[in-house]
CSV table of C-alpha atoms and ligand atoms in Angstrom, one decimal:
chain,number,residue,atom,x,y,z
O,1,UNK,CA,60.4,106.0,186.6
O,2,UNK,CA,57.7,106.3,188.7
O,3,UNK,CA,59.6,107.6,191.5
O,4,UNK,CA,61.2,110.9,189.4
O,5,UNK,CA,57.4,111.9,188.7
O,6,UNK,CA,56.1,114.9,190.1
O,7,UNK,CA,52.9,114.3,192.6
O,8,UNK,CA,49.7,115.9,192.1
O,9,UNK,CA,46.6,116.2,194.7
O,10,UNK,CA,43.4,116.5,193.5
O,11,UNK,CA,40.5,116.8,195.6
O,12,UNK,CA,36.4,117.7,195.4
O,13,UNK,CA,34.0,117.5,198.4
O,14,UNK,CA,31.3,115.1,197.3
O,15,UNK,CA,28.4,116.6,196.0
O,16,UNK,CA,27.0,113.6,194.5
O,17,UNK,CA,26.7,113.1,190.7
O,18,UNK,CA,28.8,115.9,188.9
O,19,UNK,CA,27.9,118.4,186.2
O,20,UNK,CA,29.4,118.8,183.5
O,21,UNK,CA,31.4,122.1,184.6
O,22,UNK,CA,33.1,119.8,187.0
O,23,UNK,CA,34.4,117.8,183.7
O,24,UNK,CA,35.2,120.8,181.8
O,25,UNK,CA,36.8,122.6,184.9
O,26,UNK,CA,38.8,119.8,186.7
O,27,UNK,CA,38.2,116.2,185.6
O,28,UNK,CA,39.2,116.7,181.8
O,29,UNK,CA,42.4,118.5,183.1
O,30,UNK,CA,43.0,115.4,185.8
O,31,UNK,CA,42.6,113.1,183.2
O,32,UNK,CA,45.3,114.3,180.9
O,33,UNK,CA,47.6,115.1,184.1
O,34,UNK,CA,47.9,111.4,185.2
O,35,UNK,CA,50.3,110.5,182.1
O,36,UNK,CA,52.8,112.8,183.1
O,37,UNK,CA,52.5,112.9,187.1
O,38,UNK,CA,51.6,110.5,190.2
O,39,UNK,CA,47.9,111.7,190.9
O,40,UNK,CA,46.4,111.3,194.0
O,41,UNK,CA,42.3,112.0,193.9
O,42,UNK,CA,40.8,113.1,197.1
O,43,UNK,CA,37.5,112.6,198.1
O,44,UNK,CA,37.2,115.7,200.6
O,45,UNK,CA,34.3,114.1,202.6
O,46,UNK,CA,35.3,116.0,205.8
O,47,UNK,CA,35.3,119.0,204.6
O,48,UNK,CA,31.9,118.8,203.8
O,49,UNK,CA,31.0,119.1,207.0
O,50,UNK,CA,31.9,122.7,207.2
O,51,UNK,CA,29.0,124.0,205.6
O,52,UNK,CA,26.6,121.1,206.0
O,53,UNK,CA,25.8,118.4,209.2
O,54,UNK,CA,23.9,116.4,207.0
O,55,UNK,CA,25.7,113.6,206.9
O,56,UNK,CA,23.2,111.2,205.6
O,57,UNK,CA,24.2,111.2,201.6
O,58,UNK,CA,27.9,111.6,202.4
O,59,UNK,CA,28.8,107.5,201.7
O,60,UNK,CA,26.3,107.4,198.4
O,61,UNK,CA,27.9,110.7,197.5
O,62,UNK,CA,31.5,109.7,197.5
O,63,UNK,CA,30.2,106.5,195.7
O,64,UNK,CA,28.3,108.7,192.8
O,65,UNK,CA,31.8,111.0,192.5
O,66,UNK,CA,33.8,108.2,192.5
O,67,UNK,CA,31.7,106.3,189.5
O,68,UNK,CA,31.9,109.8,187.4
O,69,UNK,CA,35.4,110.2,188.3
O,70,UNK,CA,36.5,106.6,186.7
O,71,UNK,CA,34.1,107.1,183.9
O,72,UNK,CA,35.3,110.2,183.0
O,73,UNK,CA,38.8,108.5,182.7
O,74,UNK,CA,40.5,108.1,185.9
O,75,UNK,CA,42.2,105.1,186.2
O,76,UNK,CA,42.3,104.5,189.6
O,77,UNK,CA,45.2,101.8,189.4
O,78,UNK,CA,47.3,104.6,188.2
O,79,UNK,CA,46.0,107.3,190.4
O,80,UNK,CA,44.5,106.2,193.9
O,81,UNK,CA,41.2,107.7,194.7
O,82,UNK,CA,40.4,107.6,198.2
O,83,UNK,CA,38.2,109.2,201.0
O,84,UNK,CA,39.5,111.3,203.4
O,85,UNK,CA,37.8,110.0,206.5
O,86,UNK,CA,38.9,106.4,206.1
O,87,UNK,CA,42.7,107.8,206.4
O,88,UNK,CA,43.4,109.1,210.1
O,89,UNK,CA,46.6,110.7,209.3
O,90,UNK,CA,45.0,113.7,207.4
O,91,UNK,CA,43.0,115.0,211.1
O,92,UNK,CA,46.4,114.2,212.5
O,93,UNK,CA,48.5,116.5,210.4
O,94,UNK,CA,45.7,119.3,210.6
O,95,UNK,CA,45.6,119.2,214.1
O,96,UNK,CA,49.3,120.0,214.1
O,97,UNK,CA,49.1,122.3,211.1
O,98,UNK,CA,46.7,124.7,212.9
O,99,UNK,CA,49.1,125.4,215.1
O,100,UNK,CA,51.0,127.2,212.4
O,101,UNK,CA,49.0,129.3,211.5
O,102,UNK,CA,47.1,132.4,212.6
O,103,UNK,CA,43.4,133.1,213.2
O,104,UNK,CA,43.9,136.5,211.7
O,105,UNK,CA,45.3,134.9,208.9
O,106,UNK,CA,42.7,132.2,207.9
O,107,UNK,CA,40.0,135.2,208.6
O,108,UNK,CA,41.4,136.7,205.3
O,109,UNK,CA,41.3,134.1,203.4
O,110,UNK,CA,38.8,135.6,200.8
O,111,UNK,CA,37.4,132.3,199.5
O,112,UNK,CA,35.9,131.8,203.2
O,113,UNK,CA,34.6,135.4,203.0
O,114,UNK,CA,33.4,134.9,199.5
O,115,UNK,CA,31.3,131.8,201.0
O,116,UNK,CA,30.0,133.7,203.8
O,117,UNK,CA,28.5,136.3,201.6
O,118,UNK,CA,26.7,133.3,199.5
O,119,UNK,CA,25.6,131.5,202.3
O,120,UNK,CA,24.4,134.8,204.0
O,121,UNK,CA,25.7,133.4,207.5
O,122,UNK,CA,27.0,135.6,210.0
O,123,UNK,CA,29.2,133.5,212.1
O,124,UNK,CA,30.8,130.1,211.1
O,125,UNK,CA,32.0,127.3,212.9
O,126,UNK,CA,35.8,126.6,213.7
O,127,UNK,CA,36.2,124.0,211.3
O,128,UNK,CA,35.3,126.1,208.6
O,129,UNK,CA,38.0,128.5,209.8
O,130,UNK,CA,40.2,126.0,209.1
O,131,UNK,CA,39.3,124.6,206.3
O,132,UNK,CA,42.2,125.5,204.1
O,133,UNK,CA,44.5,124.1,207.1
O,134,UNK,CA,42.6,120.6,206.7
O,135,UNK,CA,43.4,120.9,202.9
O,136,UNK,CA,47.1,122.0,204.0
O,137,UNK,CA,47.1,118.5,205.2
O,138,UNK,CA,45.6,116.6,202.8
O,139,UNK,CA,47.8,118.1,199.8
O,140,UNK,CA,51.5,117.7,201.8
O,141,UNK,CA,50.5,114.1,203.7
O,142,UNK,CA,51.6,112.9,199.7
O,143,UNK,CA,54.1,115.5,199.3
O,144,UNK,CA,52.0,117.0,196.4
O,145,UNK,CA,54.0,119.4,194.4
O,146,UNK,CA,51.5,120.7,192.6
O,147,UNK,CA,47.4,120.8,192.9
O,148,UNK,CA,44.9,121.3,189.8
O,149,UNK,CA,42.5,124.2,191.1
O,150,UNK,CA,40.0,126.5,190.0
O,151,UNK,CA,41.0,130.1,190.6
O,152,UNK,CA,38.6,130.2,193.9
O,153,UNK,CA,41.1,127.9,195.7
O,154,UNK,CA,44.0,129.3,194.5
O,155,UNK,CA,44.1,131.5,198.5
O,156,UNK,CA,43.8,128.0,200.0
O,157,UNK,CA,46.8,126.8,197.8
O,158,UNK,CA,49.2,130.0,199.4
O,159,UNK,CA,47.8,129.2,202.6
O,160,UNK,CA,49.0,125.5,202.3
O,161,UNK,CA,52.7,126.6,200.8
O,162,UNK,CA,52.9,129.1,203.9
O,163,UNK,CA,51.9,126.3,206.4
O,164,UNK,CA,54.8,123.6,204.5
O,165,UNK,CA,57.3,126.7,204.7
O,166,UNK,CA,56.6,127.5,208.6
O,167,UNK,CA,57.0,124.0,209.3
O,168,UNK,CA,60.2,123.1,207.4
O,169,UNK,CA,61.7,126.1,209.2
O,170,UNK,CA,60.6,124.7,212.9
O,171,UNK,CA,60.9,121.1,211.7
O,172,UNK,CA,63.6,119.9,209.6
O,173,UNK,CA,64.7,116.1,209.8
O,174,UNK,CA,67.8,115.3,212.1
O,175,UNK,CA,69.7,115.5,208.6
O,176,UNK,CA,68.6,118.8,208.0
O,177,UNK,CA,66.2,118.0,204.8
O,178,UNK,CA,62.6,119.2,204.7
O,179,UNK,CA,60.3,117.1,204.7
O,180,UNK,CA,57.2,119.0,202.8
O,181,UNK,CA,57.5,120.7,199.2
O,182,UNK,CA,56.1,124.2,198.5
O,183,UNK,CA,53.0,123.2,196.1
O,184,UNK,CA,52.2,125.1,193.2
O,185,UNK,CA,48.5,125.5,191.9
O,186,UNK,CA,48.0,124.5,188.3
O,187,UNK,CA,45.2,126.7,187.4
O,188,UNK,CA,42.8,125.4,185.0
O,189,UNK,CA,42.2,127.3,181.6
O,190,UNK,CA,38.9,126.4,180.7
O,191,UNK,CA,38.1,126.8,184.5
O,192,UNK,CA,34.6,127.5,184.4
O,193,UNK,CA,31.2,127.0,182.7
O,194,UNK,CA,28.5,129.5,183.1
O,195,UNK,CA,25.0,127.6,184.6
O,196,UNK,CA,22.0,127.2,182.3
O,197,UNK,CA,20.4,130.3,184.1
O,198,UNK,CA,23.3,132.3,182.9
O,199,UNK,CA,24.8,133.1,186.4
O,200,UNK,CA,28.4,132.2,186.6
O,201,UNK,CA,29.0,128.6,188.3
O,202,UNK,CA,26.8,125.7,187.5
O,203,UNK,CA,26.4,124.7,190.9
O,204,UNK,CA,23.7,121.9,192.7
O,205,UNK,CA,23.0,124.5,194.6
O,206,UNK,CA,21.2,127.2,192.4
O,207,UNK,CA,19.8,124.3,190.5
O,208,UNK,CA,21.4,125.3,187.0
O,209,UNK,CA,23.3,122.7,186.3
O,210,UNK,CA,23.7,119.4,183.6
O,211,UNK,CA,24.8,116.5,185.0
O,212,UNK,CA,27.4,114.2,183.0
O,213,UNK,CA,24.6,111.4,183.8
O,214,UNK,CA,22.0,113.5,181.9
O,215,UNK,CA,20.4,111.6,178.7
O,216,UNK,CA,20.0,113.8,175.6
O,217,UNK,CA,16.1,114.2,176.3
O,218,UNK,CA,17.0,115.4,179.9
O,219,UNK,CA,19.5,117.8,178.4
O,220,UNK,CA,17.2,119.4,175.8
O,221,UNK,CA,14.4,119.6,178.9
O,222,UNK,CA,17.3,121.6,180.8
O,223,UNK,CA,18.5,123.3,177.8
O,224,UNK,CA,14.6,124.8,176.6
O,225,UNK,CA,15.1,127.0,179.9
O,226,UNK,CA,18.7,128.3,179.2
O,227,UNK,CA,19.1,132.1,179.6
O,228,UNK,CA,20.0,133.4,175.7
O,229,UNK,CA,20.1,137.0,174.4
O,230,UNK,CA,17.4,138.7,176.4
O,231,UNK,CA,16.1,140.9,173.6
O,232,UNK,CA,16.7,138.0,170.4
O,233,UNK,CA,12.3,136.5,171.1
O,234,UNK,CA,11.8,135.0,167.8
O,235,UNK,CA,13.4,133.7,165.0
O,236,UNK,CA,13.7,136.3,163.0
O,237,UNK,CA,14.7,139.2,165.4
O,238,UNK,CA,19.3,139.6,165.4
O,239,UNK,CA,20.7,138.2,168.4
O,240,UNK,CA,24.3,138.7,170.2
O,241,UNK,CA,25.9,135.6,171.1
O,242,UNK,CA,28.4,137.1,173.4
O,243,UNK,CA,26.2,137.7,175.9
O,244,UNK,CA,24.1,133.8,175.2
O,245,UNK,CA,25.0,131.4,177.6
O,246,UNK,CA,24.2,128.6,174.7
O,247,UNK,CA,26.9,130.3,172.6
O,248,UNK,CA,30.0,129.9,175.6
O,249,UNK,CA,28.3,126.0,175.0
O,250,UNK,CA,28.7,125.8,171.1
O,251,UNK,CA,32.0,127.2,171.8
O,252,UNK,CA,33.4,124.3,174.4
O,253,UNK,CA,31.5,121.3,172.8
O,254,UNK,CA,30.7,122.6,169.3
O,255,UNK,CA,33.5,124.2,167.9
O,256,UNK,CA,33.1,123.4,164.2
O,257,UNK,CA,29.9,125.1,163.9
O,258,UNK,CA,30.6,128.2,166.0
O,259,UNK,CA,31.0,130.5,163.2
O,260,UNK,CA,27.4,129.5,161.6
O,261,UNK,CA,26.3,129.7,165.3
O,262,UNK,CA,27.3,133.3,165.4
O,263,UNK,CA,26.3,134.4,161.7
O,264,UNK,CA,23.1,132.5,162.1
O,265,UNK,CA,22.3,134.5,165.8
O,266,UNK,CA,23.8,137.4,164.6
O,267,UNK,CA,21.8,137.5,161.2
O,268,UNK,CA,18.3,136.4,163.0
O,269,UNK,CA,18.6,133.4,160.6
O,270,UNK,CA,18.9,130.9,163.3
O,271,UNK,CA,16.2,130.8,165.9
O,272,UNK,CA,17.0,130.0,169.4
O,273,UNK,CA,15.3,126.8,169.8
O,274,UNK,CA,16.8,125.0,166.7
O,275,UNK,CA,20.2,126.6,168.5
O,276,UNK,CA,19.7,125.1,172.0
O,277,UNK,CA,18.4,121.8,170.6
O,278,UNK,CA,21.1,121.4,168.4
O,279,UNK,CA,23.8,122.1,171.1
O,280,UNK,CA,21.6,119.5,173.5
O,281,UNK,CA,22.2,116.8,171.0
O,282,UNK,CA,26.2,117.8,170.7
O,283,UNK,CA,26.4,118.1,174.4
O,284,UNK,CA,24.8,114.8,174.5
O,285,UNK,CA,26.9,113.4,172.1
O,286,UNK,CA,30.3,114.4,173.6
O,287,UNK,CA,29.1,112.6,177.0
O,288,UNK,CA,28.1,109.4,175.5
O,289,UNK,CA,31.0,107.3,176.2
O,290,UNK,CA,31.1,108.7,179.5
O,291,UNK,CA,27.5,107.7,180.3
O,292,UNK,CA,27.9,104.5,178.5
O,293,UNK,CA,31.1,103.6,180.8
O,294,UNK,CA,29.1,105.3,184.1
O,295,UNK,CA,25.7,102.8,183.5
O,296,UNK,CA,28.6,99.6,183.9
O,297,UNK,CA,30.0,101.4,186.6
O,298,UNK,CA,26.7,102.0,188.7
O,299,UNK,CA,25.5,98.7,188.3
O,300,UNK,CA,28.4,97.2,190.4
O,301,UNK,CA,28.9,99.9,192.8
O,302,UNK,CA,30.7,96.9,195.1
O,303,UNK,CA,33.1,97.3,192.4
O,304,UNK,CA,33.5,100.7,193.3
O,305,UNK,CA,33.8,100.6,196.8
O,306,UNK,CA,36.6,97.8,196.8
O,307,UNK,CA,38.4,100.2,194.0
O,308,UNK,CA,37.7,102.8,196.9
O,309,UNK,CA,39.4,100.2,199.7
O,310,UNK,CA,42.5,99.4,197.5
O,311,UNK,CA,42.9,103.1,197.2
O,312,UNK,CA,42.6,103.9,201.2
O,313,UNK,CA,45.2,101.1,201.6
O,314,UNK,CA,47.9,102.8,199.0
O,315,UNK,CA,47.3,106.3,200.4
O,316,UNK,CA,47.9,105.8,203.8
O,317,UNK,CA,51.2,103.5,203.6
O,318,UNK,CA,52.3,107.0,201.7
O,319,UNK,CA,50.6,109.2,204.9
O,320,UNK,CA,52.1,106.7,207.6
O,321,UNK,CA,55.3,107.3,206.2
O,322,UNK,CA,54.9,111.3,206.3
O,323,UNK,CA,53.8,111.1,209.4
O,324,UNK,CA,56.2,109.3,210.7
O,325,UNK,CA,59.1,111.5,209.2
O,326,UNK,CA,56.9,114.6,211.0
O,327,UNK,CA,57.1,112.3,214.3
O,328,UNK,CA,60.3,112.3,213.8
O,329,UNK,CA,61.3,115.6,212.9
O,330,UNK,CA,58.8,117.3,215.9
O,331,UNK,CA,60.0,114.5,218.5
O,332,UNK,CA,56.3,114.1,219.3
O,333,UNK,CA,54.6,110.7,220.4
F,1,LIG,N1,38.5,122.7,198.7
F,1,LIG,C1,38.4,121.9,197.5
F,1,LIG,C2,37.2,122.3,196.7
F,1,LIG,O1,36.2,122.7,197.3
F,1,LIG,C3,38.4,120.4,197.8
F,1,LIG,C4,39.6,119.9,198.4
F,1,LIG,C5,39.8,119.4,199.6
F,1,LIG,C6,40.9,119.8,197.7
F,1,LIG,N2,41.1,119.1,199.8
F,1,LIG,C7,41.8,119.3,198.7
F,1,LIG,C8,41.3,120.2,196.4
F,1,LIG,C9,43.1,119.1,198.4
F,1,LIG,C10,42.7,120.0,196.1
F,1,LIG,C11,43.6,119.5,197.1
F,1,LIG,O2,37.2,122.3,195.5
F,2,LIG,FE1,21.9,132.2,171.9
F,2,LIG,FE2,21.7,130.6,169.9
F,2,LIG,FE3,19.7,132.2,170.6
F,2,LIG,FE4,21.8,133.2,169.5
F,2,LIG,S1,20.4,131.8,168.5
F,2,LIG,S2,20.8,134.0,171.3
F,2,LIG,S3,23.4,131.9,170.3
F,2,LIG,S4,20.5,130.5,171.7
């Protein structure tokens, strides 16, 4: 059976230990994706080289993901999780892929131009150009026909399914097959939880995050500082919850209570600590197991790294063999 199953590619750049708006935005959706498809789970450790030379966390970082990724329910037997470094074949197929595509046409790419603005850069390096032809490459080396995103690489998605459609054009097989699918995103519906600062993203970056690693006391510290209704300051004053960050929480992991949530804000019956402390504790609660399973996990990071190794070795005979069929196809070396 395994054969008929549709492939998936899933990659993150590792950031170290995730938050849990990763879980909620990706990994949950992963998890329940690997009964009914052949996953693939990318570590996308080149890529983060595009916005950051540092490379001195990027093996410990890859170890961290990895450890919340197989906590979180990956089973890597199933699904190989690999890095993208320790598999040549993906700078081999970008290399060719970026000559299939235009500059103009990667400068549009409005996720690149949505990072500029954030980073507040004014020029960017050439691999960061083609960042979306690297993921091209890591996505169609495994013939994915379909990649779990958020909507924010959705452009990078249509810029991979106009790369495999150029290249099947100029490249078929000496049979005339096509070697690459046209990969579909499979956008996520819970894709994003807002940061405890009530901007948008949870992101390491501006600091707002919860990690799935967080302890209940560490989550009620976080939790004290949450952005909530700006004008409900005590107890007794009426709050709305649609605009209370703490609210879109009850809603995700406290669903049973969400209408005493609302009628107790609402009302000015429930005061905003009691709230945030009580959703600490559910948060806490619905990330035990996880935690539980993540403590075992980081206390034989070998483990990990050999799970890692056997995952390299299944990827690339899959990449070897795409690459040999693109050999083969482009009558190159
Ligand atoms: N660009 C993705 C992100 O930042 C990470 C990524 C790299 C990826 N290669 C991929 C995602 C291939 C899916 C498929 O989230
Ligand atoms: Fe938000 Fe709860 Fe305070 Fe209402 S009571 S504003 S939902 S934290």
């Amino acid at each position: 059976m395994q054969d008929s199953k549709k492939i998936i590619l899933s990659g993150m750049r590792p950031t170290g230990k995730l938050h849990i708006g990763h879980y909620v935005g990706a990994l949950e959706n992963w998890v329940t994706l690997q009964n009914d498809y052949q996953n693939y789970h990318l570590i996308a450790d080149y890529h983060t080289l595009t916005t950051n030379l540092d490379t001195s966390n990027i093996f410990d970082d890859s170890i961290d993901m990895a450890i919340d990724w197989i906590a979180s329910g990956i089973d890597p037997v199933k699904s190989p999780i690999f890095r993208q470094s320790k598999i040549k074949e993906h700078t081999e197929l970008f290399l060719i892929f970026s000559m299939l595509i235009t500059k103009a046409r990667l400068e549009r790419n409005p996720t690149l131009k949505e990072q500029i603005k954030d980073m507040n850069i004014s020029s960017i390096i050439y691999g960061h150009l083609g960042y979306p032809v690297l993921q091209a490459a890591d996505i169609l080396l495994y013939k994915g026909n379909m990649v779990p995103v958020g909507e924010d690489q959705v452009p990078h998605v249509e810029i991979t399914r106009q790369i495999a459609g150029v290249f099947n054009e100029k490249f078929p097989m000496p049979d005339g097959r096509q070697i690459f699918p046209i990969p579909e995103p499979k956008i996520t519906k819970f894709a994003r939880l807002p940061g405890l600062d009530g901007k948008a993203k949870m992101s390491k970056s501006l600091d707002n995050t919860i990690l799935i690693s967080d302890n209940e006391e560490i989550i009620k510290a976080k939790m004290k500082k949450a952005f909530t209704d700006p004008n409900k300051l005590r107890k007794g004053d009426k709050g709305n919850p649609d605009i209370c960050l703490v609210y879109t929480y009850h809603n995700k992991f406290n669903p049973a209570e969400v209408p005493e949530v609302r009628k107790g804000c609402s009302e000015g019956t429930l005061g905003c600590f009691d709230c945030k402390m009580n959703i600490s504790k559910k948060i806490s609660d619905y990330f035990a197991p996880i935690r539980e399973k993540r403590e075992i996990l980081e206390n034989n990071k070998n483990n990990i790294l050999d799970i890692l190794i056997d995952g390299e070795n299944r990827a690339r005979t899959i990449a070897r063999q795409t690459m040999s069929e693109v050999r083969e196809a482009m009558k190159i070396g």
